mmCIF file of C-alpha atoms in Angstrom:
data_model
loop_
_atom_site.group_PDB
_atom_site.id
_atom_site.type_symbol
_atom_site.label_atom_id
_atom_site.label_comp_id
_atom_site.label_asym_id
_atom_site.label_seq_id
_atom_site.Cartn_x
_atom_site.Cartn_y
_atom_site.Cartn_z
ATOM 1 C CA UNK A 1 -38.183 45.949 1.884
ATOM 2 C CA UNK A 2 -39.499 47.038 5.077
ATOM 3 C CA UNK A 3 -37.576 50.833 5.907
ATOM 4 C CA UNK A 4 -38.117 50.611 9.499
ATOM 5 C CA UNK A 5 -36.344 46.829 9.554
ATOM 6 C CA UNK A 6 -33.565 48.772 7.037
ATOM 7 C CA UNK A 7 -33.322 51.312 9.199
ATOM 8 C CA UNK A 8 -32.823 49.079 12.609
ATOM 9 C CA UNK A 9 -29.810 46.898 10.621
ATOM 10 C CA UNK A 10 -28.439 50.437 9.896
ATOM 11 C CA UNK A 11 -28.211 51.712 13.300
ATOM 12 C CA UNK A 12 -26.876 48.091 14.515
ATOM 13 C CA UNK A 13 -23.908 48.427 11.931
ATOM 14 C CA UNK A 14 -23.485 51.882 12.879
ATOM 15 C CA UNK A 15 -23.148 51.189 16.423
ATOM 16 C CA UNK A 16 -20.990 48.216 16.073
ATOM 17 C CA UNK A 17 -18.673 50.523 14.312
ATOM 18 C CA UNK A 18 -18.798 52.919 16.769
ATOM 19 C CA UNK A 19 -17.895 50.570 19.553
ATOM 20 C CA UNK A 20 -15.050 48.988 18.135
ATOM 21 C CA UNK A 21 -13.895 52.548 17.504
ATOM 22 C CA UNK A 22 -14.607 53.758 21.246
ATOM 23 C CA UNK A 23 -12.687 50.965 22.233
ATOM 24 C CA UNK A 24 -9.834 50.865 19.764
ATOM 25 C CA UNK A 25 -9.676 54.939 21.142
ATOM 26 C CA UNK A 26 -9.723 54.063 24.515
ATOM 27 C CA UNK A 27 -6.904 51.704 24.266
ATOM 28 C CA UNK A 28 -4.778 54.029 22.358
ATOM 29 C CA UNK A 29 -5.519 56.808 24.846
ATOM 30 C CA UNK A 30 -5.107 55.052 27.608
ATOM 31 C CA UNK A 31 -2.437 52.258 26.969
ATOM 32 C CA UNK A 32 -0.910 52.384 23.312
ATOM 33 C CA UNK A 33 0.248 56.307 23.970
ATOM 34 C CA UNK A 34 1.915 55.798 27.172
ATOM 35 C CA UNK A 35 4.043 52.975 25.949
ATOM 36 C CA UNK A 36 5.010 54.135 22.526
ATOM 37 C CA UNK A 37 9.256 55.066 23.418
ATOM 38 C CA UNK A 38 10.234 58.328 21.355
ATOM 39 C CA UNK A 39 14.055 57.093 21.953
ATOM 40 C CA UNK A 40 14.848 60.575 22.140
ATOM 41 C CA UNK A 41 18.893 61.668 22.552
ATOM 42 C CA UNK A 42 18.562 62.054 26.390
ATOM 43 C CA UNK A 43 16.749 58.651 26.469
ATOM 44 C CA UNK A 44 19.620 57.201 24.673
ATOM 45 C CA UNK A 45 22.189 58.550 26.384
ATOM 46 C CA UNK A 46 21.307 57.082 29.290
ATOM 47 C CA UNK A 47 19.180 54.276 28.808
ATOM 48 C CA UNK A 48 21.558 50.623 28.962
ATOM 49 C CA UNK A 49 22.241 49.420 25.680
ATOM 50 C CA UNK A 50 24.263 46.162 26.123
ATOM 51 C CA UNK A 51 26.312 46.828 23.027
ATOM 52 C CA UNK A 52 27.240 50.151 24.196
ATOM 53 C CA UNK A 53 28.880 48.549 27.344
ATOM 54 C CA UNK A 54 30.498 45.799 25.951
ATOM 55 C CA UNK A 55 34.348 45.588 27.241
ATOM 56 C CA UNK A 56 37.638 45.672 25.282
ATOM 57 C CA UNK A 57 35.568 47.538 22.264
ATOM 58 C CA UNK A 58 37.138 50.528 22.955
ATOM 59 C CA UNK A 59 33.386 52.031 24.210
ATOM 60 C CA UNK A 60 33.282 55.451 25.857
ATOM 61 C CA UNK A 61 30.467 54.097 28.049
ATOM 62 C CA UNK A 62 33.009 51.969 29.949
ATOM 63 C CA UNK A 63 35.319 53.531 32.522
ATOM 64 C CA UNK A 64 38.332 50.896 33.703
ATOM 65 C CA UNK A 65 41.125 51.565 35.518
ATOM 66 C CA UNK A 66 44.886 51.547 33.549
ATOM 67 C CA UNK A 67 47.261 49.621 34.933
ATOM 68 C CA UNK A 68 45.701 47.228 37.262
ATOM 69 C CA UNK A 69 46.951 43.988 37.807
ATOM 70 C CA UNK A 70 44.716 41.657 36.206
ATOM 71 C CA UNK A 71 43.263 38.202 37.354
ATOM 72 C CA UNK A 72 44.829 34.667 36.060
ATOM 73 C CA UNK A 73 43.757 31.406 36.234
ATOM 74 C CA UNK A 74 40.245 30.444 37.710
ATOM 75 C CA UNK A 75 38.339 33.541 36.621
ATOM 76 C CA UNK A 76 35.039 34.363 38.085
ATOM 77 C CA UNK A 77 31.854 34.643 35.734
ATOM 78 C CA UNK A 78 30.447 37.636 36.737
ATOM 79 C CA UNK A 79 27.068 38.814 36.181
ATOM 80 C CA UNK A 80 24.808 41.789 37.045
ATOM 81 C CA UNK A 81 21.488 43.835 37.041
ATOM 82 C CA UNK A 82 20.544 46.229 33.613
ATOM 83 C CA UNK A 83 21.032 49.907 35.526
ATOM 84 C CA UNK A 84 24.368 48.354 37.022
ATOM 85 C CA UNK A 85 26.094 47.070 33.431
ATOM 86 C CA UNK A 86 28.257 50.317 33.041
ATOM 87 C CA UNK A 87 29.786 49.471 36.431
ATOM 88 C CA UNK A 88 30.273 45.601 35.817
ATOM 89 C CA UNK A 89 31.921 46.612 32.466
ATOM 90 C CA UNK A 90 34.052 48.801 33.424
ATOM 91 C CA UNK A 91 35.481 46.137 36.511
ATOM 92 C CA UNK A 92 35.890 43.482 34.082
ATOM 93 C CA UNK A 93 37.341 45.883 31.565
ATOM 94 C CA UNK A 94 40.426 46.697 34.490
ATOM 95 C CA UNK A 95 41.110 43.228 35.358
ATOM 96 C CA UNK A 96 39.835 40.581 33.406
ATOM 97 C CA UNK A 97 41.914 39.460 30.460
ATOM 98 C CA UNK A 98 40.697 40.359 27.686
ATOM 99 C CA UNK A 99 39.865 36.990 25.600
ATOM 100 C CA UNK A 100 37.837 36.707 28.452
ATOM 101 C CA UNK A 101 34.929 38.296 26.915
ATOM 102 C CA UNK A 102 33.159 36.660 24.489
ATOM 103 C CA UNK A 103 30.431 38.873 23.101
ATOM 104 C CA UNK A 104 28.718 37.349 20.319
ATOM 105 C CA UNK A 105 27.138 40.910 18.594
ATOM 106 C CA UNK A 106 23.700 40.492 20.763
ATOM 107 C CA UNK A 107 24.580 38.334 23.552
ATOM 108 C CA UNK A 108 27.344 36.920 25.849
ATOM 109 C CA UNK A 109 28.465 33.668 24.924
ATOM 110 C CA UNK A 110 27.889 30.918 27.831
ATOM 111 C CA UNK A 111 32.102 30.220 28.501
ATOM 112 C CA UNK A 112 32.495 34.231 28.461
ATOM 113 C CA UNK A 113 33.313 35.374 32.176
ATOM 114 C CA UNK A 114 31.037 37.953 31.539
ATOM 115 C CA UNK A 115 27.463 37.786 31.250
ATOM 116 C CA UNK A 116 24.366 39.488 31.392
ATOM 117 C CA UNK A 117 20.833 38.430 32.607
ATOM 118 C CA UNK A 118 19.850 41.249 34.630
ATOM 119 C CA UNK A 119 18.659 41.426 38.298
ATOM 120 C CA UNK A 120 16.067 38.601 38.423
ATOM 121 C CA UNK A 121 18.265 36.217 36.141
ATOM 122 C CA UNK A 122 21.445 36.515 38.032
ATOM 123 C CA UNK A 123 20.197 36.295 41.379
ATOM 124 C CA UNK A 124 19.089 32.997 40.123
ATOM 125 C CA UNK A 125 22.360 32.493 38.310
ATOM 126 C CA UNK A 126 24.288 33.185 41.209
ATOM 127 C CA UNK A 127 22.219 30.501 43.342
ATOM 128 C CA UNK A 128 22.634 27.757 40.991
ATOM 129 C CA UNK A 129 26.495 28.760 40.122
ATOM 130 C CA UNK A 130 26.141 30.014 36.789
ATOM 131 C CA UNK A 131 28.082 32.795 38.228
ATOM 132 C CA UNK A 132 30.537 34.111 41.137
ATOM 133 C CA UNK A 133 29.811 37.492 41.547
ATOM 134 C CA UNK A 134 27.096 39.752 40.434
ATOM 135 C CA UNK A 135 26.478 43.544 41.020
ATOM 136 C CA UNK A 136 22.958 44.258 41.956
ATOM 137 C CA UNK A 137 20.934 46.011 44.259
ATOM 138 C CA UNK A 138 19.402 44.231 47.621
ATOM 139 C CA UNK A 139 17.409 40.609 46.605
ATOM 140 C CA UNK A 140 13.974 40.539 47.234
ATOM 141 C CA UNK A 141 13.080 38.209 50.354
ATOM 142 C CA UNK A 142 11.777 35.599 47.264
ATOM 143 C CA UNK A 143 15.547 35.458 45.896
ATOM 144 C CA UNK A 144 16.545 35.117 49.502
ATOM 145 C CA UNK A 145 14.376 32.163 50.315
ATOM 146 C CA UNK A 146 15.449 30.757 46.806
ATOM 147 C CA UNK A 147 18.830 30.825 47.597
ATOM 148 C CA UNK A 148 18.201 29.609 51.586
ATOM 149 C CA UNK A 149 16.051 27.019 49.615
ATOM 150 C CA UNK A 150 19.060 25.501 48.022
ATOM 151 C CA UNK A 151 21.061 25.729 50.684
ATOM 152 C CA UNK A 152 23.264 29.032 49.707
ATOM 153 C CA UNK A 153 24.257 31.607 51.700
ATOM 154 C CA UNK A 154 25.371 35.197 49.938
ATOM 155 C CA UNK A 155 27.879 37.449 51.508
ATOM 156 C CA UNK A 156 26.987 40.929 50.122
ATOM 157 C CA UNK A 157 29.896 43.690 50.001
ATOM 158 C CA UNK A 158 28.398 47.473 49.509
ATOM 159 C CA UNK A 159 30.610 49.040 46.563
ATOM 160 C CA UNK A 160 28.403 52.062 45.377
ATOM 161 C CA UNK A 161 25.393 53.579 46.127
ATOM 162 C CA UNK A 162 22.255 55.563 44.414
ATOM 163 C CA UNK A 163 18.976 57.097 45.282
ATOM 164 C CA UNK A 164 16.100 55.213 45.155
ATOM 165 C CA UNK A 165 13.313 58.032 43.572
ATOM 166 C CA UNK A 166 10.227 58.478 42.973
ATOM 167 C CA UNK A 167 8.857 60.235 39.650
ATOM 168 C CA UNK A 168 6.250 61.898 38.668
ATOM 169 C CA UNK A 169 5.074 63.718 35.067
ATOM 170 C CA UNK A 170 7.176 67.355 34.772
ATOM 171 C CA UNK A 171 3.334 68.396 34.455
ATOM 172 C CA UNK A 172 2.358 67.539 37.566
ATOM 173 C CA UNK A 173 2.584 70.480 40.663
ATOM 174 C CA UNK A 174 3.791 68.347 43.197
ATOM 175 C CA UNK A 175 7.232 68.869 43.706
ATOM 176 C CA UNK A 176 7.865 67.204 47.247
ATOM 177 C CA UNK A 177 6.776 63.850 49.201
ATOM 178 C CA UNK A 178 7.543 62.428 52.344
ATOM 179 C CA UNK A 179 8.575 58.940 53.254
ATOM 180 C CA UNK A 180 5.027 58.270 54.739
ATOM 181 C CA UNK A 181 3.189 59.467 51.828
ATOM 182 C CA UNK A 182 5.051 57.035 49.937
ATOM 183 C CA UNK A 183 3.945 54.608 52.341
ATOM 184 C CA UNK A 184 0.299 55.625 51.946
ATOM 185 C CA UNK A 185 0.275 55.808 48.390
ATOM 186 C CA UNK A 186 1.374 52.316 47.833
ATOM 187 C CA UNK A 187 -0.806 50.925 50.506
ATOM 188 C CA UNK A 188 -3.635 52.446 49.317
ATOM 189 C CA UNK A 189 -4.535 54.908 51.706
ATOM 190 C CA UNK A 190 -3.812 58.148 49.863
ATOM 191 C CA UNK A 191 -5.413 57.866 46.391
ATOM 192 C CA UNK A 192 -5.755 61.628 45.093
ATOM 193 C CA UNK A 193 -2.964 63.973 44.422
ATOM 194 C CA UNK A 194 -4.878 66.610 46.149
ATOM 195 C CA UNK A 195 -4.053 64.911 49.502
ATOM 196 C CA UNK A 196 -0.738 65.858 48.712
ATOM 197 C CA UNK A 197 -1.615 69.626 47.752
ATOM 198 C CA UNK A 198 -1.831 68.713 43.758
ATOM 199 C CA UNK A 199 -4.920 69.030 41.886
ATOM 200 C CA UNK A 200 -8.199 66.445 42.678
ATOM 201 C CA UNK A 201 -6.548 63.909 40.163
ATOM 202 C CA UNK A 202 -6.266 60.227 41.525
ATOM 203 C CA UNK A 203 -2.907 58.571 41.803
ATOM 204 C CA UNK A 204 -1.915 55.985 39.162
ATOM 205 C CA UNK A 205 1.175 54.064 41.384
ATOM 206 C CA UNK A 206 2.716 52.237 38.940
ATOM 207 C CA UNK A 207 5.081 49.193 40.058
ATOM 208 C CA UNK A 208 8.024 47.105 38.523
ATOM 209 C CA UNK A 209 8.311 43.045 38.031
ATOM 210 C CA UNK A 210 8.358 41.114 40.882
ATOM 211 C CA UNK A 211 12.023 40.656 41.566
ATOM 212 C CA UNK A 212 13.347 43.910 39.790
ATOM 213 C CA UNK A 213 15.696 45.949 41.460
ATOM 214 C CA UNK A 214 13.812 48.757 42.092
ATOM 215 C CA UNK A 215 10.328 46.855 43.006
ATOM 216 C CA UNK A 216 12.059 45.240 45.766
ATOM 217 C CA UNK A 217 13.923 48.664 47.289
ATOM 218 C CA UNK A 218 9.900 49.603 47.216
ATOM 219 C CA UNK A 219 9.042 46.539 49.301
ATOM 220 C CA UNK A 220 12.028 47.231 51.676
ATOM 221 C CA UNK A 221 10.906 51.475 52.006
ATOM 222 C CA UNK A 222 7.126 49.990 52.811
ATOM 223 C CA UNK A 223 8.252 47.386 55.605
ATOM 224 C CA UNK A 224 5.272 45.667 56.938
ATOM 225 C CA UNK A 225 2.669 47.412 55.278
ATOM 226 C CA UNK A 226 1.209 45.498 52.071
ATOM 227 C CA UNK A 227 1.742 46.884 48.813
ATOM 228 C CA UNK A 228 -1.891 47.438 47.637
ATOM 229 C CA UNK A 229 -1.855 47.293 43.331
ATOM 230 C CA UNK A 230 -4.434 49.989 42.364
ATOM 231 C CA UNK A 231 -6.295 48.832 39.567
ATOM 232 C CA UNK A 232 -8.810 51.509 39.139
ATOM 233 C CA UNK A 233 -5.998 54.659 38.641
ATOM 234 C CA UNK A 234 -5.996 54.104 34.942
ATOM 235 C CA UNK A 235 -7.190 57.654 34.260
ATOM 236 C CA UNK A 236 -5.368 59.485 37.149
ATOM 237 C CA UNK A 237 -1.725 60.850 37.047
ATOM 238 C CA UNK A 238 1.197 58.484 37.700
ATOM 239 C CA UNK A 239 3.988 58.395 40.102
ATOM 240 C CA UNK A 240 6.778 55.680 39.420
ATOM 241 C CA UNK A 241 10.210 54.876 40.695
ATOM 242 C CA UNK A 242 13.692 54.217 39.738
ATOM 243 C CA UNK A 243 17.238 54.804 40.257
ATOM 244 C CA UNK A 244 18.747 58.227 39.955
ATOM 245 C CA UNK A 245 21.282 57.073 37.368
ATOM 246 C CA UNK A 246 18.367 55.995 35.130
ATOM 247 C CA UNK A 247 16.320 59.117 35.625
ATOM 248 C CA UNK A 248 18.672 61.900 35.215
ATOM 249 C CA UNK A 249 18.217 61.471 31.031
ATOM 250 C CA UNK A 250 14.948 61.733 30.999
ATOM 251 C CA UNK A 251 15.078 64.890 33.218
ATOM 252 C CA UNK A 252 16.876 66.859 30.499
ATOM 253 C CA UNK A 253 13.785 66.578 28.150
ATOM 254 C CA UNK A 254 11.611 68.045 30.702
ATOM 255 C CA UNK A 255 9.436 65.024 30.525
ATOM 256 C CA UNK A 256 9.558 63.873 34.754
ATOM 257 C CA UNK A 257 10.501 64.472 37.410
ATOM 258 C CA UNK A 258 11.959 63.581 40.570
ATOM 259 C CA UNK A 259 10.245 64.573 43.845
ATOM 260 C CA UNK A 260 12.046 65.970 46.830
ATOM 261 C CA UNK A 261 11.467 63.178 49.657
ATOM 262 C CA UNK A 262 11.059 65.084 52.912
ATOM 263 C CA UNK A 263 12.036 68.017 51.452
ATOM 264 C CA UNK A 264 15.953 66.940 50.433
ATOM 265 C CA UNK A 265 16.591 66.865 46.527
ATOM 266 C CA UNK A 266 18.210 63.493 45.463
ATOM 267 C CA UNK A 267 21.299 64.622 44.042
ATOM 268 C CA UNK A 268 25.152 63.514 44.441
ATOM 269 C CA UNK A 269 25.982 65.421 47.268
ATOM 270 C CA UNK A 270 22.587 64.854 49.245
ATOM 271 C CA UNK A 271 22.941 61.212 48.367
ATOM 272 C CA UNK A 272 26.640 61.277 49.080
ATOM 273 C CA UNK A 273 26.207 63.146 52.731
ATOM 274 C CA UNK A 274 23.783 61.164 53.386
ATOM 275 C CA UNK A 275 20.480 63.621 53.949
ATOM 276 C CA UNK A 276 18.816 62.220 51.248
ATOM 277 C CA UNK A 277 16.584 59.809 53.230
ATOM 278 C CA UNK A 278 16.495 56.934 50.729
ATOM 279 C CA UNK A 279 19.580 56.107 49.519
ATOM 280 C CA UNK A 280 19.910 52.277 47.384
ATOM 281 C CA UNK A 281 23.355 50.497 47.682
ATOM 282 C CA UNK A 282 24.183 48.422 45.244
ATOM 283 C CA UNK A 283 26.389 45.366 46.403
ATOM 284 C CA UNK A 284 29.025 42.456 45.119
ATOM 285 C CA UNK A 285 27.262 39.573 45.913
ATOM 286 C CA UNK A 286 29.073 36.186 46.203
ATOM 287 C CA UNK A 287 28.470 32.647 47.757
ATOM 288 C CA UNK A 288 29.698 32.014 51.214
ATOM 289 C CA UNK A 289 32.591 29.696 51.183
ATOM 290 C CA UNK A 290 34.022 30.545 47.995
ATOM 291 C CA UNK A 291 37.319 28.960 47.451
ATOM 292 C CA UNK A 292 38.121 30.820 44.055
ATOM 293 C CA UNK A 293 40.787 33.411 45.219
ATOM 294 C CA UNK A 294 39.421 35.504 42.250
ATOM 295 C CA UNK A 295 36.125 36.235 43.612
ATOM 296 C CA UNK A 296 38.076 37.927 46.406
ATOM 297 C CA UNK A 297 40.510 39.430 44.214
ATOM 298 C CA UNK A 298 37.860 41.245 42.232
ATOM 299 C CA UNK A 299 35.808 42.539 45.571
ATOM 300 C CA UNK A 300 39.141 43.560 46.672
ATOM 301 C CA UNK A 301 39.618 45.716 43.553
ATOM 302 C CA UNK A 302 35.591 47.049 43.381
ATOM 303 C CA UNK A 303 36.120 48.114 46.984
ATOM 304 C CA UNK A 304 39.585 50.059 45.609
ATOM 305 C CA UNK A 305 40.412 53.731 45.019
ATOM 306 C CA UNK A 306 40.481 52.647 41.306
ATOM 307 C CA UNK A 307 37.282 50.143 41.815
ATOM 308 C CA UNK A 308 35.272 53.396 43.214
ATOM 309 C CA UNK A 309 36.605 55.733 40.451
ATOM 310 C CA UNK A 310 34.964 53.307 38.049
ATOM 311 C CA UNK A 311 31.936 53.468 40.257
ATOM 312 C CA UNK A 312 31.856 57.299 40.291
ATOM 313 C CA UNK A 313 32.814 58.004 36.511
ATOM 314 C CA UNK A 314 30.208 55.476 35.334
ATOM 315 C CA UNK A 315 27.600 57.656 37.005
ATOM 316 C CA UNK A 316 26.982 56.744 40.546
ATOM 317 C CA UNK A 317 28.198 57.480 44.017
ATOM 318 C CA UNK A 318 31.282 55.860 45.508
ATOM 319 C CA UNK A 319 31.230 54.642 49.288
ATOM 320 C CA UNK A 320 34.716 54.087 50.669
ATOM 321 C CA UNK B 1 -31.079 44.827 3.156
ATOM 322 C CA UNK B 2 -31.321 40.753 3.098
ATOM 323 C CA UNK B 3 -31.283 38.895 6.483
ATOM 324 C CA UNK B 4 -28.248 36.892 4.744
ATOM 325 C CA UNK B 5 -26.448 40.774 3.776
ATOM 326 C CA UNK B 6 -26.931 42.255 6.946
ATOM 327 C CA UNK B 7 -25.349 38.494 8.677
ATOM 328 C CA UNK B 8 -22.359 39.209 6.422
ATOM 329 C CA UNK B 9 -21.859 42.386 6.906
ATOM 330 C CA UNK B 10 -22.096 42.077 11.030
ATOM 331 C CA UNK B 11 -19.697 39.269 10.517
ATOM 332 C CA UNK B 12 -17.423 40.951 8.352
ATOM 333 C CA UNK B 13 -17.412 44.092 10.727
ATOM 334 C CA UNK B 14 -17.127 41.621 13.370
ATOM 335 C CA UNK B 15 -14.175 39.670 12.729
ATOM 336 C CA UNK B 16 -12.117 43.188 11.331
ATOM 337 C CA UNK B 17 -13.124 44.865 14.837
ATOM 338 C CA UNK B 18 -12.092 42.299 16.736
ATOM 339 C CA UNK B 19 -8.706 41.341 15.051
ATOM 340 C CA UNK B 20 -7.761 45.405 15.181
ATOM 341 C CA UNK B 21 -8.684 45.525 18.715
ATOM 342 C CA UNK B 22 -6.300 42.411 19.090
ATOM 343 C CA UNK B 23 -3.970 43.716 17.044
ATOM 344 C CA UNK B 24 -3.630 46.912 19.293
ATOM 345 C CA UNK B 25 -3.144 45.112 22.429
ATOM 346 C CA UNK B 26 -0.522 42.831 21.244
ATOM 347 C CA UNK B 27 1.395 45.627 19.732
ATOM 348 C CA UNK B 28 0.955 47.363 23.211
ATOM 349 C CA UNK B 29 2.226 44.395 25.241
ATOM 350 C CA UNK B 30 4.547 44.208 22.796
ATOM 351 C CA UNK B 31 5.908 48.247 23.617
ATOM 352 C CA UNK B 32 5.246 47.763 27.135
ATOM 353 C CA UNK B 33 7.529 44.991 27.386
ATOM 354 C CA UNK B 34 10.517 47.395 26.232
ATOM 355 C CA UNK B 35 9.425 50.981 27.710
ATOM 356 C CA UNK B 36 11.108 52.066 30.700
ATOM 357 C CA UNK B 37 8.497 53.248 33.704
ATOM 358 C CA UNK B 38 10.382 56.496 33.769
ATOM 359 C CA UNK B 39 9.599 57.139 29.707
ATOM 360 C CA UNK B 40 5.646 55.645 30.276
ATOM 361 C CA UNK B 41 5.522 58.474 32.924
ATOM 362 C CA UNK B 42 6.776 61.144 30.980
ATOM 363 C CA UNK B 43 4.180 60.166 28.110
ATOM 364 C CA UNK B 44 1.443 59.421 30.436
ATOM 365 C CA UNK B 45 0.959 63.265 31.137
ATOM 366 C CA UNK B 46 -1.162 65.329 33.787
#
């Protein structure tokens, strides 16, 4: 056997190995370690768990009002977005009855008056009258033309509101941002986090699904300037963004953290007064026209003192 | 080695590398699907 021919098929195994085991590293690095969920306590206790928030179980997660008179007859299915669910609960919860419900151990059942699809599902849902009222943040200008598509037109009620924030790693030195270098960022024209006084690191701005809550309060902050995906961050330092209510878990763990936006913290009574310069209602949203004196019944109650306790106790800032 | 050995063994090394590698990124999607962006953040790091 020739050595030096032995010697080449050695060093061609050897490298194969070693570049399936780069790459199998680099994917783990760089992917498989950022998505792996520790579910730790703080996680939990905020994070939406839909059997956590079921009503009539007797769940601490859902705050309802005693005593309020409770609908009969033609009952509206109502439907919502994931960071909204404690809210929705607890409405239905007050004034639903309760065979209403019909929760099947994982999912709703279809002739419950209570569902859940989350933002993007009941948008559609609501379009389409597979429900009467859902809780959700603004629709994108897709679930707009959607529903202007088919001929709908959506009254929207404001019954709570939140701060729409941006996050960063609790590593990372930056602690403030303004509204513009938002802008920038997501257009692409600020890339490094030194341009914001952080360390010469590029910026990894992640997004949400098209049609998420949270993606489309980011299309409504940028107005008309494009959102510009950044492909090439993959090794820089992330910023990402959210709704208070979903951060404030994660902030107990030390693990992110939300940024100051022009230079006012977004907390209750900064959100509340109103200095906190992005502020995200969340609305009642129900077909125009609706001849189902329930749907009105149930806005009438969400826009309540009791409706707004519900809103405030379930984590989130009342408006009237 | 034999031409036919050294075939094998590139094959062998070959079809384990690439179903790992596959394996990896499906159980990836698969976590990315359910992480929250606020958790990926917090793992991502500085």
């Amino acid at each position: 056997m020739d050595k030096k021919k032995l010697g080449k098929q050695i060093a061609v195994i050897a490298l194969l190995i070693v570049l399936f085991a780069g790459l199998d590293l680099a994917i783990y690095q760089l992917f498989i370690k950022r998505v792996i969920s520790h579910h730790t306590p703080g996680m939990q206790k905020m994070s939406v768990e839909v059997a956590d928030y079921v009503p009539f179980t007797g769940s601490a997660n859902v705050h309802s009002a005693e005593g309020a008179e409770r609908l009969e007859g033609d009952l509206p299915t109502i439907d919502g977005a994931a960071a909204l669910l404690p809210v929705y609960a607890g409405f239905v919860e007050s004034i639903y009855p309760e065979d209403s419900v019909i929760y099947n151990g994982t999912d709703y059942d279809s002739a419950s008056a209570m569902h859940y699809t989350n933002t993007r599902g009941c948008f559609k849902d609501i379009v389409d009258g597979n429900a009467d009222i859902i809780i959700c943040a603004q629709p994108s200008d897709e679930q707009l033309k959607y529903a202007a598509d088919n001929g709908v037109e959506l009254e929207m009620v404001p019954i709570g509101t939140d701060a729409f924030v941006f996050i960063v790693n609790a590593n990372n030195p930056v602690n403030d941002i303004t509204v513009d270098q938002i802008k920038g960022i997501y257009s692409g024209q600020i890339t490094n986090w030194s341009e914001l006084g952080g360390e010469n690191i590029p910026i990894a701005a992640m997004h949400r699904n098209e049609g998420s809550g949270s993606q489309t309060a980011l299309e409504k902050l940028m107005g008309d300037m494009p959102i510009v995906p950044d492909y090439t961050a993959i090794i820089g330092s992330p910023i990402g963004f959210s709704f208070r209510y979903y951060v404030t878990g994660m902030l107990e763990e030390g693990g992110v953290k939300m940024l100051k936006v022009n230079g006012v913290e977004p907390n209750i009574e900064n959100i509340s007064n109103g200095t906190y310069p992005i502020g995200g209602q969340f609305y009642a949203i129900y077909r125009k026209g609706e001849t189902n004196e329930n749907v009105y019944k149930a806005i009438d109650f969400m826009c309540s003192p009791e409706g707004q306790k519900i809103v405030e106790e379930s984590g989130y800032v009342p408006i009237y | 080695m034999k031409d036919k050995t050294f075939v094998i063994i590139l094959a062998v090394i070959m079809v384990v590398g690439i179903a790992t590698t596959t394996a990896l990124l499906i159980h990836g999607y698969n976590l990315w699907k359910e992480i929250s962006i606020v958790e990926m953040i917090a793992n991502w790091g500085y």
